[in-house]
Amino acid sequence: MKFTSSLLIVLATAGLTACETNTVSGRKQFVIVSEEQAQASSAQAYAQTLSDAQKKGKLSTDAALNARVKRITDRLIAQATVMYPPSKSWKWSVAVLDEDQLNAWCMPGGKMAIYTGIIEKLDLTDDEIAQIMGHEISHAMLGHGRERMSRALATQGGLVLGSVVAGTDLSGLAPVADIALNLPNSRAGESEADRYGIELAARAGYDPRAAVKLWQKMAGASKGNPPKFLSTHPAPDDRIQALTALIPKMTPLYEKAR
Ligand SMILES: [Zn+2]
């Protein structure tokens, strides 16, 4: 992470708290974007993404697929609000984007999307879709979107910082939300999202073994032409191993929810 000196001066003079402890993970995070700002700008970026997709005919109209994805995410959301109560007030939403990409995401505030490419090419089961979306929802619960936005903002220097410090004008933040979506998650962030994602899915009644299967499929698909998903989700070699080790702990949660 690189910060310009002018940015640090602005931060210092504005007296912004740049470090917060996430209530789910207990980890201290560098954030210069408030939860409210992150959610408002994400809502803007999400509306824009959906409207662009609709114009291009890329918003899936497959009723059965939309219903399938919604049924899965609804069960995950019910558990997310237990694991992270502030998410009860989120305006959750999920879209199915009719694009070839292997991709899925969840913005701050619960604005989600999954691409038909990842469902079709990896021939995903409901359990595997639940693992992907559980992982993405965990990024949002764990405040990773805010971290990425803070990073995007910091690397843009003082460009939009004035409006953020003032806390009023959010127009400058929507592009930041967009940029943040395309930034890779940190290795620590990925491990956290894996850990909480598999638990979220298990509590919602989805097989924890599917997390391992999913990453095996992903690894198979990434040979030659790395999928979009992997550019924002650096996959450490020990990911499958770490998820495998979590299965015994998650199985009772899964059995209980089933
Ligand atoms: Zn991730």
Tab-separated table of C-alpha atoms and ligand atoms in Angstrom:
chain	number	residue	atom	x	y	z
A	1	MET	CA	0.000	0.000	0.000
A	2	LYS	CA	1.460	3.330	-1.044
A	3	PHE	CA	0.220	6.666	0.165
A	4	THR	CA	1.154	10.055	-1.101
A	5	SER	CA	2.452	12.407	1.546
A	6	SER	CA	-0.260	14.935	0.698
A	7	LEU	CA	-2.886	12.305	1.421
A	8	LEU	CA	-1.370	11.575	4.807
A	9	ILE	CA	-1.305	15.286	5.629
A	10	VAL	CA	-4.967	15.646	4.675
A	11	LEU	CA	-5.838	12.598	6.755
A	12	ALA	CA	-3.844	13.861	9.703
A	13	THR	CA	-5.342	17.332	9.609
A	14	ALA	CA	-8.848	15.960	9.147
A	15	GLY	CA	-8.262	13.807	12.204
A	16	LEU	CA	-9.766	10.774	10.522
A	17	THR	CA	-9.689	7.478	12.313
A	18	ALA	CA	-7.984	5.270	9.777
A	19	CYS	CA	-7.996	2.076	11.806
A	20	GLU	CA	-11.019	0.043	12.854
A	21	THR	CA	-11.544	-3.399	14.304
A	22	ASN	CA	-13.959	-5.552	12.353
A	23	THR	CA	-16.562	-7.091	14.686
A	24	VAL	CA	-16.699	-10.427	12.842
A	25	SER	CA	-12.986	-11.145	12.403
A	26	GLY	CA	-11.581	-9.009	15.220
A	27	ARG	CA	-8.905	-7.841	12.790
A	28	LYS	CA	-7.748	-4.208	12.679
A	29	GLN	CA	-8.305	-2.668	9.263
A	30	PHE	CA	-7.120	0.458	7.522
A	31	VAL	CA	-10.265	2.248	6.382
A	32	ILE	CA	-10.730	5.851	5.305
A	33	VAL	CA	-14.201	5.254	3.878
A	34	SER	CA	-17.099	5.014	6.309
A	35	GLU	CA	-19.593	2.137	6.166
A	36	GLU	CA	-22.305	4.600	5.085
A	37	GLN	CA	-20.134	6.007	2.300
A	38	ALA	CA	-19.144	2.516	1.164
A	39	GLN	CA	-22.778	1.412	1.008
A	40	ALA	CA	-24.056	4.547	-0.714
A	41	SER	CA	-21.338	4.502	-3.368
A	42	SER	CA	-21.755	0.765	-3.879
A	43	ALA	CA	-25.499	1.234	-4.371
A	44	GLN	CA	-24.703	3.803	-7.070
A	45	ALA	CA	-22.123	1.601	-8.767
A	46	TYR	CA	-24.509	-1.363	-8.570
A	47	ALA	CA	-27.411	0.547	-10.132
A	48	GLN	CA	-25.059	1.680	-12.902
A	49	THR	CA	-23.735	-1.844	-13.490
A	50	LEU	CA	-27.265	-3.258	-13.735
A	51	SER	CA	-28.504	-0.495	-15.995
A	52	ASP	CA	-25.503	-0.940	-18.324
A	53	ALA	CA	-26.057	-4.702	-18.348
A	54	GLN	CA	-29.732	-4.270	-19.172
A	55	LYS	CA	-28.958	-1.936	-22.080
A	56	LYS	CA	-26.564	-4.524	-23.484
A	57	GLY	CA	-29.071	-7.332	-22.927
A	58	LYS	CA	-26.698	-8.880	-20.380
A	59	LEU	CA	-29.102	-9.045	-17.447
A	60	SER	CA	-30.235	-12.659	-17.349
A	61	THR	CA	-33.963	-13.115	-17.967
A	62	ASP	CA	-33.748	-16.858	-17.284
A	63	ALA	CA	-36.499	-17.078	-14.636
A	64	ALA	CA	-35.481	-20.534	-13.402
A	65	LEU	CA	-31.813	-19.545	-13.002
A	66	ASN	CA	-32.690	-16.259	-11.279
A	67	ALA	CA	-35.007	-18.115	-8.888
A	68	ARG	CA	-32.326	-20.716	-8.193
A	69	VAL	CA	-29.691	-18.102	-7.368
A	70	LYS	CA	-32.142	-16.112	-5.229
A	71	ARG	CA	-33.208	-19.209	-3.278
A	72	ILE	CA	-29.551	-19.886	-2.432
A	73	THR	CA	-28.612	-16.308	-1.547
A	74	ASP	CA	-31.779	-15.882	0.569
A	75	ARG	CA	-30.663	-18.761	2.765
A	76	LEU	CA	-27.171	-17.262	3.048
A	77	ILE	CA	-28.539	-13.807	3.857
A	78	ALA	CA	-30.667	-15.257	6.693
A	79	GLN	CA	-27.452	-16.587	8.279
A	80	ALA	CA	-25.371	-13.498	7.481
A	81	THR	CA	-27.774	-11.379	9.527
A	82	VAL	CA	-27.145	-13.731	12.469
A	83	MET	CA	-23.350	-13.718	12.092
A	84	TYR	CA	-23.230	-9.965	11.426
A	85	PRO	CA	-26.413	-8.275	12.795
A	86	PRO	CA	-25.730	-4.841	11.204
A	87	SER	CA	-26.395	-6.526	7.831
A	88	LYS	CA	-30.099	-6.766	8.784
A	89	SER	CA	-30.465	-3.198	7.559
A	90	TRP	CA	-28.660	-3.848	4.266
A	91	LYS	CA	-30.692	-3.515	1.081
A	92	TRP	CA	-29.630	-6.950	-0.172
A	93	SER	CA	-29.937	-7.620	-3.861
A	94	VAL	CA	-28.666	-10.250	-6.298
A	95	ALA	CA	-28.386	-10.122	-10.075
A	96	VAL	CA	-27.502	-12.819	-12.599
A	97	LEU	CA	-25.323	-11.324	-15.335
A	98	ASP	CA	-25.462	-13.066	-18.681
A	99	GLU	CA	-21.741	-12.975	-19.362
A	100	ASP	CA	-19.153	-15.526	-20.274
A	101	GLN	CA	-16.839	-14.545	-17.398
A	102	LEU	CA	-16.040	-16.730	-14.431
A	103	ASN	CA	-16.973	-14.091	-11.910
A	104	ALA	CA	-19.098	-13.210	-8.862
A	105	TRP	CA	-19.006	-10.465	-6.271
A	106	CYS	CA	-20.743	-8.823	-3.302
A	107	MET	CA	-20.318	-5.103	-2.750
A	108	PRO	CA	-20.544	-3.407	0.656
A	109	GLY	CA	-24.200	-3.362	1.737
A	110	GLY	CA	-25.030	-6.714	0.106
A	111	LYS	CA	-25.247	-5.848	-3.594
A	112	MET	CA	-24.380	-9.133	-5.311
A	113	ALA	CA	-23.920	-10.555	-8.775
A	114	ILE	CA	-23.045	-13.919	-10.233
A	115	TYR	CA	-22.181	-14.481	-13.886
A	116	THR	CA	-23.721	-17.201	-16.044
A	117	GLY	CA	-20.184	-18.018	-17.222
A	118	ILE	CA	-19.087	-19.349	-13.843
A	119	ILE	CA	-22.314	-21.337	-13.322
A	120	GLU	CA	-22.245	-22.931	-16.764
A	121	LYS	CA	-18.529	-23.471	-17.407
A	122	LEU	CA	-17.866	-24.921	-13.949
A	123	ASP	CA	-21.236	-26.729	-14.014
A	124	LEU	CA	-21.891	-25.521	-10.461
A	125	THR	CA	-24.162	-27.344	-8.048
A	126	ASP	CA	-26.309	-25.411	-5.541
A	127	ASP	CA	-23.761	-26.268	-2.828
A	128	GLU	CA	-20.948	-24.803	-4.950
A	129	ILE	CA	-22.909	-21.641	-5.794
A	130	ALA	CA	-23.541	-21.277	-2.046
A	131	GLN	CA	-19.795	-21.539	-1.403
A	132	ILE	CA	-19.002	-18.792	-3.930
A	133	MET	CA	-21.705	-16.456	-2.707
A	134	GLY	CA	-20.953	-17.278	0.953
A	135	HIS	CA	-17.335	-16.322	0.290
A	136	GLU	CA	-18.401	-13.084	-1.452
A	137	ILE	CA	-20.908	-12.155	1.279
A	138	SER	CA	-18.135	-12.750	3.820
A	139	HIS	CA	-15.959	-10.187	2.053
A	140	ALA	CA	-18.791	-7.684	2.625
A	141	MET	CA	-19.435	-8.724	6.266
A	142	LEU	CA	-15.718	-8.506	6.985
A	143	GLY	CA	-15.459	-4.991	5.575
A	144	HIS	CA	-13.088	-5.968	2.753
A	145	GLY	CA	-14.947	-3.781	0.252
A	146	ARG	CA	-14.227	-0.775	2.441
A	147	GLU	CA	-10.603	-1.794	2.666
A	148	ARG	CA	-10.351	-2.066	-1.110
A	149	MET	CA	-12.146	1.251	-1.583
A	150	SER	CA	-9.757	2.856	0.885
A	151	ARG	CA	-6.871	1.427	-1.103
A	152	ALA	CA	-8.345	2.604	-4.410
A	153	LEU	CA	-8.845	6.030	-2.901
A	154	ALA	CA	-5.342	6.175	-1.498
A	155	THR	CA	-3.754	5.174	-4.794
A	156	GLN	CA	-5.773	7.865	-6.556
A	157	GLY	CA	-4.098	10.385	-4.286
A	158	GLY	CA	-6.067	13.476	-3.416
A	159	LEU	CA	-8.310	13.278	-6.470
A	160	VAL	CA	-11.575	12.644	-4.689
A	161	LEU	CA	-10.331	12.905	-1.144
A	162	GLY	CA	-11.652	16.398	-0.548
A	163	SER	CA	-15.238	15.313	-1.044
A	164	VAL	CA	-14.743	12.231	1.096
A	165	VAL	CA	-13.260	14.162	3.993
A	166	ALA	CA	-16.162	16.596	3.763
A	167	GLY	CA	-18.389	13.526	3.903
A	168	THR	CA	-21.107	15.094	1.816
A	169	ASP	CA	-20.419	14.575	-1.849
A	170	LEU	CA	-20.484	10.884	-2.668
A	171	SER	CA	-20.414	11.282	-6.422
A	172	GLY	CA	-16.653	10.882	-6.450
A	173	LEU	CA	-16.896	7.556	-4.668
A	174	ALA	CA	-18.968	5.554	-7.153
A	175	PRO	CA	-15.988	5.153	-9.524
A	176	VAL	CA	-13.908	4.213	-6.504
A	177	ALA	CA	-16.416	1.459	-5.661
A	178	ASP	CA	-16.037	0.290	-9.237
A	179	ILE	CA	-12.244	0.359	-9.145
A	180	ALA	CA	-12.254	-1.402	-5.792
A	181	LEU	CA	-14.210	-4.300	-7.303
A	182	ASN	CA	-11.374	-4.863	-9.753
A	183	LEU	CA	-8.595	-4.742	-7.163
A	184	PRO	CA	-7.236	-8.052	-5.938
A	185	ASN	CA	-8.175	-9.054	-2.411
A	186	SER	CA	-5.309	-9.409	0.025
A	187	ARG	CA	-4.129	-12.861	0.998
A	188	ALA	CA	-5.325	-12.264	4.575
A	189	GLY	CA	-8.695	-11.132	3.210
A	190	GLU	CA	-9.010	-14.252	1.087
A	191	SER	CA	-8.272	-16.569	4.008
A	192	GLU	CA	-10.838	-14.738	6.144
A	193	ALA	CA	-13.513	-14.896	3.440
A	194	ASP	CA	-12.827	-18.628	2.947
A	195	ARG	CA	-13.074	-19.269	6.679
A	196	TYR	CA	-16.343	-17.345	7.201
A	197	GLY	CA	-17.789	-18.230	3.788
A	198	ILE	CA	-17.693	-21.984	4.421
A	199	GLU	CA	-19.296	-21.409	7.844
A	200	LEU	CA	-22.025	-19.182	6.411
A	201	ALA	CA	-22.829	-21.817	3.786
A	202	ALA	CA	-22.790	-24.633	6.365
A	203	ARG	CA	-25.175	-22.714	8.641
A	204	ALA	CA	-27.445	-22.229	5.615
A	205	GLY	CA	-27.419	-25.999	5.014
A	206	TYR	CA	-24.853	-26.246	2.220
A	207	ASP	CA	-22.234	-28.985	2.105
A	208	PRO	CA	-18.797	-27.713	3.253
A	209	ARG	CA	-17.093	-30.294	1.004
A	210	ALA	CA	-18.345	-28.233	-1.959
A	211	ALA	CA	-15.855	-25.471	-1.063
A	212	VAL	CA	-12.956	-27.776	-1.867
A	213	LYS	CA	-14.633	-29.046	-5.027
A	214	LEU	CA	-15.262	-25.462	-6.151
A	215	TRP	CA	-11.610	-24.446	-5.873
A	216	GLN	CA	-10.527	-27.631	-7.598
A	217	LYS	CA	-12.845	-26.763	-10.494
A	218	MET	CA	-11.517	-23.199	-10.463
A	219	ALA	CA	-7.920	-24.432	-10.580
A	220	GLY	CA	-8.810	-26.656	-13.534
A	221	ALA	CA	-10.431	-23.757	-15.374
A	222	SER	CA	-7.517	-21.402	-14.765
A	223	LYS	CA	-5.039	-23.390	-16.805
A	224	GLY	CA	-4.068	-21.326	-19.844
A	225	ASN	CA	-6.519	-18.448	-19.613
A	226	PRO	CA	-6.920	-17.295	-15.986
A	227	PRO	CA	-10.562	-16.383	-15.240
A	228	LYS	CA	-11.555	-12.877	-14.170
A	229	PHE	CA	-12.458	-14.199	-10.730
A	230	LEU	CA	-8.858	-15.169	-10.058
A	231	SER	CA	-7.552	-11.686	-10.858
A	232	THR	CA	-9.481	-10.377	-7.840
A	233	HIS	CA	-9.089	-13.603	-5.855
A	234	PRO	CA	-5.435	-14.539	-5.587
A	235	ALA	CA	-5.487	-18.263	-4.850
A	236	PRO	CA	-2.722	-19.370	-2.541
A	237	ASP	CA	-1.681	-22.989	-2.969
A	238	ASP	CA	-2.732	-23.790	0.570
A	239	ARG	CA	-6.324	-22.600	0.029
A	240	ILE	CA	-7.719	-26.083	-0.712
A	241	GLN	CA	-5.728	-27.490	2.191
A	242	ALA	CA	-7.064	-24.861	4.621
A	243	LEU	CA	-10.661	-25.453	3.479
A	244	THR	CA	-10.227	-29.220	3.765
A	245	ALA	CA	-9.028	-28.753	7.334
A	246	LEU	CA	-12.187	-26.757	8.149
A	247	ILE	CA	-14.626	-29.435	6.941
A	248	PRO	CA	-14.786	-31.497	10.202
A	249	LYS	CA	-15.612	-28.333	12.164
A	250	MET	CA	-18.257	-27.232	9.640
A	251	THR	CA	-19.968	-30.610	9.167
A	252	PRO	CA	-21.985	-30.474	12.441
A	253	LEU	CA	-23.280	-26.995	11.472
A	254	TYR	CA	-24.252	-28.359	8.063
A	255	GLU	CA	-25.932	-31.473	9.509
A	256	LYS	CA	-27.866	-29.348	11.995
A	257	ALA	CA	-29.107	-26.935	9.306
A	258	ARG	CA	-30.071	-29.640	6.816
B	1	ZN	ZN	-12.443	-13.585	-2.178
